[in-house]
XYZ file of C-alpha atoms in Angstrom:
397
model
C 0.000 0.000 0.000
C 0.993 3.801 -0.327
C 0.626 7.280 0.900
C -0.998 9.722 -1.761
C -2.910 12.698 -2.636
C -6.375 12.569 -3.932
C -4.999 14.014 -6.690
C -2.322 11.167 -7.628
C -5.565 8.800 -8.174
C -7.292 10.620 -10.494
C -6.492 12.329 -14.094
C -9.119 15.106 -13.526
C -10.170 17.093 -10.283
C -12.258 19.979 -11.432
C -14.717 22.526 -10.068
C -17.865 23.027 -11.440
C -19.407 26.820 -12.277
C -20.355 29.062 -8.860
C -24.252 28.850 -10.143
C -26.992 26.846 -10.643
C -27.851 25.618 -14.542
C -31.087 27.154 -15.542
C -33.900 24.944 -16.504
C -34.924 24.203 -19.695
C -37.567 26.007 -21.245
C -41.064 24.618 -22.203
C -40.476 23.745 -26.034
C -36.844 23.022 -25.661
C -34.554 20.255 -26.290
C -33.725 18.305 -23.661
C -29.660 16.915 -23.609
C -29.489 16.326 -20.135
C -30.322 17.277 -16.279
C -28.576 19.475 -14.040
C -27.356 17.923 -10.389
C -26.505 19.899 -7.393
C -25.751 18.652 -3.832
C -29.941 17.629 -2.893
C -29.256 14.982 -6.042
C -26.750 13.234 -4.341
C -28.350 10.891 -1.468
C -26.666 7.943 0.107
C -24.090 7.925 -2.033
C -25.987 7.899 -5.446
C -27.179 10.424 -7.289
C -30.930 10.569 -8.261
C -32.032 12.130 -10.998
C -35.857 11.929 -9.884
C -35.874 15.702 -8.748
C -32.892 16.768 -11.160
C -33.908 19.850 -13.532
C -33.633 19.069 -17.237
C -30.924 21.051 -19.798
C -31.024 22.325 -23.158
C -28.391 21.861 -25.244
C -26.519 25.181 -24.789
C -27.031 24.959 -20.924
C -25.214 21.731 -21.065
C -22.642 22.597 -23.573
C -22.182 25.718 -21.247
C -21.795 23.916 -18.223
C -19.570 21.247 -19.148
C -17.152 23.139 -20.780
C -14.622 21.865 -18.671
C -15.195 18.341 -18.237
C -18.624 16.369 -19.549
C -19.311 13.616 -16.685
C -19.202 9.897 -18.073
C -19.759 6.940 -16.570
C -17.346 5.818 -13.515
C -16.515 9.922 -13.140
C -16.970 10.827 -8.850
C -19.293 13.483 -8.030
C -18.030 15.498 -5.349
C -19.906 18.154 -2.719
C -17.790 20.824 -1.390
C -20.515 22.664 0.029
C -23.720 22.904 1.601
C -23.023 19.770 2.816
C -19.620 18.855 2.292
C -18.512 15.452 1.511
C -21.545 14.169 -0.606
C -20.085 11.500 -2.857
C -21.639 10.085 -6.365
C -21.014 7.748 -8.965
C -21.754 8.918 -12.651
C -23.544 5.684 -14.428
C -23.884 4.777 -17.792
C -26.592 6.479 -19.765
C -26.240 9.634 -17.173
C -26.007 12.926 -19.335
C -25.216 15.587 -16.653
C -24.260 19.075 -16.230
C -23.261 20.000 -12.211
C -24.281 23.122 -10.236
C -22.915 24.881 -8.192
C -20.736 23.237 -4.912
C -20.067 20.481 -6.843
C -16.487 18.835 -8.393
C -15.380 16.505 -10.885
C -13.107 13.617 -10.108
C -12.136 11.407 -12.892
C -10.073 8.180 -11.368
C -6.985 7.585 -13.029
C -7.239 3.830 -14.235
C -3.722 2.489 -14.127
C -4.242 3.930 -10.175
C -7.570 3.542 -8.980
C -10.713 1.274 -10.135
C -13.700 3.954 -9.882
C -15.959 2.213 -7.596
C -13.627 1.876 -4.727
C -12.540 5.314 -4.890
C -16.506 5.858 -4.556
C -16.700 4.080 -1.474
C -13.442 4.931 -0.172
C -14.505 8.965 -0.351
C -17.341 7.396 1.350
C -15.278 6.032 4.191
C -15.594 7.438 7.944
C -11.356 7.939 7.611
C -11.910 10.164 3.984
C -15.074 11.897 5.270
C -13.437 12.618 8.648
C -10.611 14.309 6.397
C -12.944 16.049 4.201
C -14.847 17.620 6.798
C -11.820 18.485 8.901
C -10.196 20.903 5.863
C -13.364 22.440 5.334
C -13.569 26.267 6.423
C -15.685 29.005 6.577
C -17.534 31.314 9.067
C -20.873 30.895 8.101
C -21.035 27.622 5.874
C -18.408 25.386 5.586
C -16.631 24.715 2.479
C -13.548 23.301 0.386
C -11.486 24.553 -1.861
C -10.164 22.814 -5.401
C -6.507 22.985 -4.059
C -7.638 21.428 -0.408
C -9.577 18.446 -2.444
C -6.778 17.996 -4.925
C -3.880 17.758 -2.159
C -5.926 15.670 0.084
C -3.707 13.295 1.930
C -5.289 10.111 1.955
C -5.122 6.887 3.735
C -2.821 4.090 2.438
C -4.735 2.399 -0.398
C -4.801 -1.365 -1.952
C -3.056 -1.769 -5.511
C -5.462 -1.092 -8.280
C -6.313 -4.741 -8.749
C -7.131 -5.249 -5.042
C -9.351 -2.005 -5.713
C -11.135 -3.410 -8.182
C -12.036 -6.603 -5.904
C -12.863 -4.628 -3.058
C -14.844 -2.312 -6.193
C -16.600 -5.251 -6.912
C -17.972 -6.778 -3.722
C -19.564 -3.339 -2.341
C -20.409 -2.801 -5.722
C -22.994 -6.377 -5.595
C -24.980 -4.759 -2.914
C -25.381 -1.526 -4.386
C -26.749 -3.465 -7.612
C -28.998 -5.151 -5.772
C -30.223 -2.215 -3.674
C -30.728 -0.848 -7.198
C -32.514 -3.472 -8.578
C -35.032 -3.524 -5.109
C -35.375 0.482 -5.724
C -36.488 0.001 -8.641
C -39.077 -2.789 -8.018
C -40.027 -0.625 -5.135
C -40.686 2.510 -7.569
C -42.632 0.454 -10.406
C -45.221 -0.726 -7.529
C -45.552 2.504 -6.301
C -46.304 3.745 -10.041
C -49.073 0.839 -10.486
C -50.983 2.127 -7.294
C -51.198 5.526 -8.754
C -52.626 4.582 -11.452
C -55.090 1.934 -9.589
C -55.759 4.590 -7.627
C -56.429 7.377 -10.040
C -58.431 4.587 -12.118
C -61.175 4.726 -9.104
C -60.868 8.047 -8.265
C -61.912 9.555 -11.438
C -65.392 7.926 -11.339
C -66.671 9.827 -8.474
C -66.977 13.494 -7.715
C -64.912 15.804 -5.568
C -64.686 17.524 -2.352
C -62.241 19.834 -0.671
C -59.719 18.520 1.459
C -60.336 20.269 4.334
C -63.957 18.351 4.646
C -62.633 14.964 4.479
C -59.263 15.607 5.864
C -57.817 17.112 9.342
C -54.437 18.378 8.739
C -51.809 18.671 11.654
C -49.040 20.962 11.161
C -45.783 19.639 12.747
C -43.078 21.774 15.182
C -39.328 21.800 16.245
C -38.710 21.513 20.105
C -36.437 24.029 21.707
C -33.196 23.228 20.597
C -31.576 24.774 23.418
C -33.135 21.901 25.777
C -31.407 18.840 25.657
C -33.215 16.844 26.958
C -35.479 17.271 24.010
C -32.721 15.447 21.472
C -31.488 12.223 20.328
C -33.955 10.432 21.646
C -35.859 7.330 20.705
C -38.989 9.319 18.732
C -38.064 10.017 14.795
C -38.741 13.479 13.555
C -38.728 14.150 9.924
C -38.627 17.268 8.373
C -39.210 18.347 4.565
C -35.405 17.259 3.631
C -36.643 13.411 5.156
C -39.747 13.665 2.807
C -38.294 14.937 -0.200
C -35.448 11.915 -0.110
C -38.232 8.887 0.911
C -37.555 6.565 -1.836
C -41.138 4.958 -3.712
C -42.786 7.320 -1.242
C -41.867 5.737 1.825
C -40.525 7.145 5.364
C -38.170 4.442 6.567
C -35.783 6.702 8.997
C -35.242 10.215 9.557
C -31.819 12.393 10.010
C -32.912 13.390 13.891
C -34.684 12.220 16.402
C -36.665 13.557 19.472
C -37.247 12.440 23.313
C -40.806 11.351 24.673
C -40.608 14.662 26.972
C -40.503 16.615 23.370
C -43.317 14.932 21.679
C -45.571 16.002 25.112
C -43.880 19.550 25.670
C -43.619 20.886 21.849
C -46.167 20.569 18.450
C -44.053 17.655 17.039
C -46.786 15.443 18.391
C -46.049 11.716 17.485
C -47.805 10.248 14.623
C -48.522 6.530 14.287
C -47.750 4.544 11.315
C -49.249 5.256 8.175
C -49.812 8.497 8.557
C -49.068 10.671 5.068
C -46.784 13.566 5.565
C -46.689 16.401 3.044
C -43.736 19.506 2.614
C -45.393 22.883 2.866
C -42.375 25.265 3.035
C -39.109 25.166 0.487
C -39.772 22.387 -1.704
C -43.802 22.176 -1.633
C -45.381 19.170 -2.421
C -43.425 16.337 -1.615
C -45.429 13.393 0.209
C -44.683 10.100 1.767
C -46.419 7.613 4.248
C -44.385 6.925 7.245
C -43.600 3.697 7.616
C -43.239 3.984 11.570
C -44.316 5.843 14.034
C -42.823 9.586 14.295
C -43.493 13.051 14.790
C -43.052 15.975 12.317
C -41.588 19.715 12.455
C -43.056 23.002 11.511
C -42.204 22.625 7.325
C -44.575 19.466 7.036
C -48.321 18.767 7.481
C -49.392 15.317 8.387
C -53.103 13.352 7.972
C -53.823 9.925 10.559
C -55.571 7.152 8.680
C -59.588 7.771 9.991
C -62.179 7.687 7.602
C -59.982 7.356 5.001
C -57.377 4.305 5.290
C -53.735 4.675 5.008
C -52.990 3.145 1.433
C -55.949 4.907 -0.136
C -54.742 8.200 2.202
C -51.623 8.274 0.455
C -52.452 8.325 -3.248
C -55.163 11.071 -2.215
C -52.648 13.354 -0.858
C -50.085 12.522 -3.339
C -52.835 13.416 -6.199
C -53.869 16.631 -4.018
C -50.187 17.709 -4.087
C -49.953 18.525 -7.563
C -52.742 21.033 -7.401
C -51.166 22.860 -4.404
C -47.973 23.423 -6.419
C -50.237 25.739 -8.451
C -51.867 27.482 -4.935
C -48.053 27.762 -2.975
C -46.854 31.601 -2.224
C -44.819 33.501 -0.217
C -41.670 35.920 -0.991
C -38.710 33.777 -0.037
C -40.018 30.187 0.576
C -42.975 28.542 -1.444
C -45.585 27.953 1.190
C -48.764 26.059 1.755
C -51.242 26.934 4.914
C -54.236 25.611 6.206
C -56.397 27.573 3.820
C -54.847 26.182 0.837
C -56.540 22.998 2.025
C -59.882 24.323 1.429
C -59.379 24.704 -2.241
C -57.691 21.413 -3.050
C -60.035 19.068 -3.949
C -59.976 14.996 -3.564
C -62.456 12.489 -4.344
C -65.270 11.470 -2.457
C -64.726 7.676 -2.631
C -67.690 5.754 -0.681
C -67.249 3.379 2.267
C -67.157 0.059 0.114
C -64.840 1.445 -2.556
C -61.987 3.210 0.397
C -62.297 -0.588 1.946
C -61.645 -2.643 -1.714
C -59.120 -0.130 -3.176
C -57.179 0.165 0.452
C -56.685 -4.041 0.127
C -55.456 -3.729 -3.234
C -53.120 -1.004 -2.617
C -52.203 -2.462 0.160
C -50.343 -5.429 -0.835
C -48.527 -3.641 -3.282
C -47.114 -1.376 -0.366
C -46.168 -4.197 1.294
C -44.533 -5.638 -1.675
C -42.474 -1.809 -1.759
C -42.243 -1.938 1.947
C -40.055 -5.342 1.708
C -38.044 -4.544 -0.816
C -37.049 -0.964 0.874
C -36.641 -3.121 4.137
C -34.164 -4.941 2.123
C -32.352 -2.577 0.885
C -31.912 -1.131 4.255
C -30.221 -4.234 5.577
C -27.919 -4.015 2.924
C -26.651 -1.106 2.769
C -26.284 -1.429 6.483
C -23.902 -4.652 5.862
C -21.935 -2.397 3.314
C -21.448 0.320 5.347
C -19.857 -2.473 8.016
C -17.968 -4.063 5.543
C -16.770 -0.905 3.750
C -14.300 -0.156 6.632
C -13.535 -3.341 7.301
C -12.381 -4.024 4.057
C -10.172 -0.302 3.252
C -7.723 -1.585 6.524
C -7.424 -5.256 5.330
C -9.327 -6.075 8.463
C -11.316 -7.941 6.631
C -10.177 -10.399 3.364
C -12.010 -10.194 0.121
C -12.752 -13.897 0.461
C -14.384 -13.489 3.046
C -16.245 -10.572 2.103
C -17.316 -11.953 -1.272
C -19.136 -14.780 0.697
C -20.963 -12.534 3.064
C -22.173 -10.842 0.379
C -23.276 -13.893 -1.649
C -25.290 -15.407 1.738
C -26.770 -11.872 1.914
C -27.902 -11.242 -2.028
C-alpha cells in the first residue's frame, strides 16, 4: 500500500461553475439534467428531482469536463462530503458546490474510490479541511492535495470495487421494483378516483401541522422518537418514510407541536420544496415545514395516493416571498375524491399489498446497505479479506 494525494488517483479534479444551470424552457430540447448537492443521497445520485438542460445549458456547463460513466461526483458545500457515482446512460451538467473527479485507471478502479470517499477515515478528512464562518466549504486545491489513507493496488481495488459494488446493484434493482409498484398504485388509484366526484380537502381531511422543540433543551434530542422534516420527505424513496436524520425524546413529543404520529400516517412539505409526500412507515413526529393526515375515515394506502394526487394542485396554490408555502387555507381549495365506504375498503386491500410488496423490498435494501457500510471499513484496513467478504455478500444477495 501507499501514501498519496487525492490528486495522484485521479487524471481530472475539477470545479464546477459558482451557479446553478437554468432549466430548460417549455419547447426546448432536452440533452441532459442538471445535479446539485440535494441529487446526491446515500451515495448515489438521483435524478428523480434533477432539472432538465437544453443543449446550450449543457454545452455551457460542461465546458470543462462532460461527466461519463465511472466519473466521482463530489460536494464541497452545503453539505460537504456528498459522494456520487456517474452511471452509464447519465447525461449531466453540475451546479454549483459540486467537483469533478475522474479516477486515473492504471491507479484507482472507480468504484472503490466511490466508497473509499465514502469512508468514515476520507469523510473525517474532508470535513476536517473544510472552512468558513458561516457555511463550511472546500477549496479545489484542499480536495486535490488531500492526503489520503494508504490504499490497496489497483487490482485489489477493483475486488474490493466489486464486492460493495454487488450490494449496491442489488439495492438498485429492489429500488427500482419498489418505484414500479408505487407507479401501479397511482394509477389503480387514479383509475377509481376519477369515477366519483370531488370535495375539498379540508372536509374529508384534518391536517396537523408539525413543530421543532427548543433546541436549546437537551433533553429534548437524540432520543428514541423520529422526527422528519421536509429534507426526510423529499429523499423517501417509492414514497416511503423508513428513517429520519434526527430524532426527538418522549418529553418533546408532550412539551412541543411535534406530536407523534402513528404509522401510516401521510406527511406532506409545505415550506421550500412544496409538495413532496410520503407515508411513514413507523411511528414519528413531524416539524413546523410538514403537514401530516392519521388514517380515519380514510385508510392509510388509499390516504396516500389522495394526498399525493392533491399535491400537484397545491404546487399551483403555494406563495410567499422567499419560501414557497402552503397553509391551512390552501386545504380548502384542493379538492380529492369522495370515494364511498365500500370502494376506500376494496381499493385500500389492493393497494395495500402492493405497499407491502415496496415496503419489503425498501426493508431490504436497508439491511444491505447497512452490511456495506460495516464491511466498507472493514475491508479499506485489510481487516477484513475479500474472500471473506465476497461470501458474506453472496449469503446476503
Amino acid at each position: 500500500m501507499t501514501a498519496l494525494t487525492l490528486a495522484d488517483l485521479c487524471d481530472l479534479v475539477v470545479d464546477c461553475k459558482n451557479r446553478t444551470p437554468p432549466e430548460a424552457a417549455p419547447g426546448e430540447e432536452i440533452t441532459g439534467f442538471a445535479i446539485g448537492t440535494p441529487n446526491i443521497i446515500d451515495g448515489r445520485i438521483r435524478l428523480s428531482d434533477a432539472k432538465p438542460v437544453s443543449s446550450e445549458t449543457f454545452s455551457t456547463w460542461t465546458a470543462r469536463a462532460v461527466p461519463k460513466a465511472g466519473d466521482i461526483v463530489l460536494t464541497r458545500e452545503a453539505p460537504v462530503g456528498r459522494v456520487g457515482r456517474v452511471e452509464q446512460g447519465m447525461n449531466l451538467c453540475l451546479g454549483q458546490r459540486t467537483m469533478l473527479l475522474r479516477p486515473n485507471e492504471q491507479r484507482s478502479d472507480s468504484r472503490f474510490l466511490h466508497y473509499f470517499l465514502l469512508s468514515p477515515a476520507v469523510q473525517e478528512l474532508l470535513h476536517s479541511q473544510a472552512s468558513g464562518s458561516t457555511v463550511a466549504h472546500l477549496r479545489v486545491a484542499q480536495v486535490r492535495d488531500l492526503r489520503i489513507p494508504l490504499v490497496p493496488g489497483v487490482a485489489e481495488q477493483r475486488q474490493i470495487g466489486s464486492v460493495l459494488g454487488a450490494l449496491d446493484d442489488k439495492i438498485a434493482v429492489n429500488e427500482r421494483i419498489a418505484s414500479t409498484a408505487d407507479s401501479m398504485c397511482d394509477l389503480i388509484f387514479q383509475s377509481h378516483a376519477q369515477r366519483h366526484t370531488c370535495v375539498s380537502m379540508s372536509q374529508l381531511l384534518q391536517p396537523i401541522l408539525g413543530g421543532t422543540p427548543d433546541r436549546k433543551e437537551e433533553s429534548y434530542w437524540d432520543g428514541s422518537v423520529p422526527w422528519a422534516s421536509a429534507k426526510d420527505v423529499v429523499n423517501a424513496t417509492a414514497g416511503v418514510l423508513m428513517s429520519t436524520e434526527e430524532h426527538i425524546t418522549e418529553a418533546a413529543t408532550q412539551d412541543s407541536r411535534a406530536k407523534e404520529l402513528r404509522p401510516g400516517s401521510v406527511v406532506l412539505t409545505a415550506r421550500g420544496t412544496v409538495g413532496a409526500v410520503a407515508r411513514m412507515a413507523m411511528s414519528a413526529a413531524i416539524n413546523q415545514s410538514c403537514y401530516a393526515f392519521e388514517p380515519g375515515r380514510v385508510p392509510s394506502a388509499v390516504l396516500f395516493h389522495m394526498v399525493r394526487s392533491a399535491s400537484k394542485s397545491m404546487l399551483g396554490m403555494a406563495h410567499g416571498t422567499v419560501f414557497s408555502t402552503v397553509n391551512m387555507k390552501t386545504f380548502d381549495h384542493v379538492e380529492i375524491p369522495d370515494l364511498p365506504a365500500d370502494v376506500l375498503e376494496s381499493l385500500d386491500g389492493e393497494l395495500t399489498s402492493l405497499h407491502q410488496l415496496i415496503e419489503s423490498h425498501l426493508r431490504e435494501s436497508r439491511q444491505l446497505a447497512t452490511l456495506r457500510d460495516t464491511l466498507l471499513p472493514q475491508l479499506m484496513s485489510g481487516r477484513l479479506r475479500v474472500k471473506v467478504a465476497e461470501k458474506i455478500v453472496e449469503d446476503a444477495t
